[in-house]
Coordinates of C-alpha atoms in Angstrom, one line a residue:
M1 CA 3.4 -77.3 37.3
Y2 CA 4.4 -79.1 40.4
A3 CA 3.4 -76.5 43.0
E4 CA 0.0 -74.8 43.4
P5 CA 0.1 -71.0 43.4
G6 CA 1.4 -69.7 46.7
I7 CA 2.5 -73.1 48.0
I8 CA 6.2 -72.4 47.6
R9 CA 6.0 -69.1 49.6
K10 CA 3.7 -70.8 52.2
I11 CA 6.2 -73.6 52.8
I12 CA 9.2 -71.3 53.0
E13 CA 7.6 -68.5 55.1
E14 CA 4.7 -70.1 57.1
T15 CA 5.4 -73.8 57.5
G16 CA 7.6 -74.4 60.5
D17 CA 11.4 -74.0 60.5
T18 CA 12.5 -77.6 61.0
W19 CA 13.5 -79.1 57.7
A20 CA 14.7 -82.8 57.3
L21 CA 17.0 -83.1 54.2
V22 CA 16.9 -86.6 53.0
G23 CA 20.2 -87.4 51.3
L24 CA 22.2 -84.7 53.1
S25 CA 25.7 -85.9 54.0
S26 CA 28.9 -84.2 54.9
N27 CA 30.0 -84.3 51.2
R28 CA 30.5 -80.6 50.3
Q29 CA 30.3 -81.4 46.6
R30 CA 26.7 -82.5 46.7
A31 CA 23.9 -80.1 46.1
A32 CA 22.2 -81.0 49.4
Y33 CA 25.1 -79.5 51.3
G34 CA 24.9 -76.1 49.7
V35 CA 21.1 -76.0 49.9
A36 CA 21.4 -76.8 53.6
E37 CA 23.7 -73.8 54.1
V38 CA 21.2 -71.5 52.4
L39 CA 18.3 -72.8 54.4
R40 CA 20.3 -72.4 57.6
R41 CA 21.1 -68.8 56.7
H42 CA 17.4 -68.2 56.4
G43 CA 16.7 -69.4 59.9
K44 CA 15.8 -73.0 59.2
R45 CA 16.9 -75.9 61.4
V46 CA 18.3 -78.5 58.9
V47 CA 18.3 -82.1 60.0
P48 CA 20.4 -84.5 57.9
V49 CA 18.8 -87.8 57.0
H50 CA 21.2 -90.2 55.4
P51 CA 22.0 -93.9 55.9
K52 CA 25.3 -92.9 57.5
A53 CA 23.5 -90.8 60.1
E54 CA 26.4 -88.4 60.2
A55 CA 26.2 -84.9 61.7
V56 CA 26.2 -82.0 59.2
H57 CA 26.5 -78.3 59.9
G58 CA 26.6 -79.2 63.6
E59 CA 23.2 -81.0 63.5
Q60 CA 22.9 -84.7 64.5
G61 CA 22.1 -86.9 61.5
Y62 CA 19.5 -89.7 61.4
A63 CA 19.4 -92.8 59.2
R64 CA 15.6 -92.5 58.6
L65 CA 12.9 -89.9 59.1
A66 CA 11.3 -92.2 61.7
D67 CA 14.4 -92.0 63.8
I68 CA 14.1 -88.2 64.3
P69 CA 12.9 -87.8 67.9
F70 CA 11.2 -84.4 67.4
P71 CA 8.6 -82.9 65.0
V72 CA 9.7 -82.2 61.4
D73 CA 7.9 -79.5 59.5
V74 CA 9.2 -80.0 55.9
V75 CA 10.9 -83.0 54.3
D76 CA 13.2 -81.9 51.5
V77 CA 14.1 -84.9 49.3
F78 CA 17.5 -85.2 47.5
V79 CA 17.2 -88.8 46.4
N80 CA 16.5 -90.0 42.9
S81 CA 12.9 -90.1 41.6
G82 CA 12.7 -93.9 42.0
L83 CA 13.3 -93.6 45.7
A84 CA 11.4 -90.4 46.4
G85 CA 7.9 -91.9 46.6
P86 CA 8.6 -94.0 49.7
V87 CA 10.3 -91.0 51.3
A88 CA 7.1 -88.9 50.7
D89 CA 5.1 -91.7 52.3
E90 CA 7.4 -91.6 55.4
A91 CA 7.0 -87.9 55.6
V92 CA 3.2 -88.4 55.8
A93 CA 3.7 -91.1 58.5
I94 CA 5.9 -88.9 60.7
G95 CA 3.4 -86.0 60.5
A96 CA 5.3 -83.6 58.4
Q97 CA 3.4 -80.6 57.1
A98 CA 5.1 -80.4 53.7
V99 CA 7.3 -82.4 51.3
W100 CA 9.7 -80.8 48.8
F101 CA 11.2 -82.8 45.9
Q102 CA 14.4 -81.2 44.6
L103 CA 15.2 -80.3 41.0
G104 CA 15.0 -83.4 38.9
V105 CA 13.0 -85.4 41.5
V106 CA 9.6 -86.2 40.0
D107 CA 7.1 -88.8 41.1
E108 CA 3.6 -87.8 40.2
A109 CA 1.9 -90.6 42.1
A110 CA 3.8 -89.6 45.2
Y111 CA 2.7 -86.0 44.6
E112 CA -1.0 -87.1 44.5
R113 CA -0.7 -89.4 47.5
T114 CA 1.0 -86.7 49.6
R115 CA -1.5 -84.0 48.6
A116 CA -4.4 -86.4 49.3
A117 CA -2.9 -86.9 52.8
G118 CA -3.2 -83.2 53.4
L119 CA 0.4 -82.1 53.1
D120 CA 1.7 -79.3 51.0
M121 CA 4.0 -80.4 48.3
V122 CA 6.5 -79.0 45.7
M123 CA 8.2 -81.1 43.1
D124 CA 11.1 -80.5 40.8
R125 CA 12.1 -77.1 42.4
C126 CA 14.9 -76.0 44.7
P127 CA 14.2 -74.0 47.9
A128 CA 17.6 -72.2 47.6
I129 CA 16.6 -70.9 44.2
E130 CA 13.2 -69.9 45.4
L131 CA 14.6 -68.1 48.4
G132 CA 16.9 -66.1 46.0
S133 CA 13.9 -65.3 43.8
M134 CA 11.8 -64.2 46.8
R135 CA 14.7 -62.0 48.0
A136 CA 15.1 -60.4 44.6
R137 CA 11.4 -59.6 44.4
N138 CA 11.4 -58.1 47.9
A139 CA 14.4 -55.9 46.9
R140 CA 12.5 -54.6 43.9
G141 CA 9.6 -53.7 46.1
G142 CA 7.9 -57.1 46.2
R143 CA 4.9 -58.2 44.4
P144 CA 1.3 -57.2 44.6
V145 CA -0.5 -58.6 47.7
G146 CA -2.1 -61.9 46.8
E147 CA 0.1 -62.6 43.8
P148 CA 1.3 -66.2 44.0
L149 CA 5.0 -66.9 44.0
A150 CA 4.7 -70.1 42.0

């Protein structure tokens, strides 16, 4: 499992609302674009990080995490697994509180480094799917207090 019990819920509900999406561009056909829309609907500020540094959903884009001139709470990674480790290291360097590797993005060494640096981390999961699961649980009356989401 690539998320400790309760970490998914903690990142979504308790870790700040500024999410940098690495790999987010204006291409509506890419998964990152749809996930960004879901996060925005749930009150998150979504900051695009892409080499083109283009604006997406009305938010200024940046070429690198280090270029963002304000604090980032969560770094959500939409790049392939071979590139994800350095992004996690950058997230640590900028002082993010959490890193989220999307579905199919797996780098166990990066997971260990990131956790060792004190950040929360989820790997091979999608926050849009997790938000939907959380919403469905809440509609059914929720879960017992203290029961982990993940």
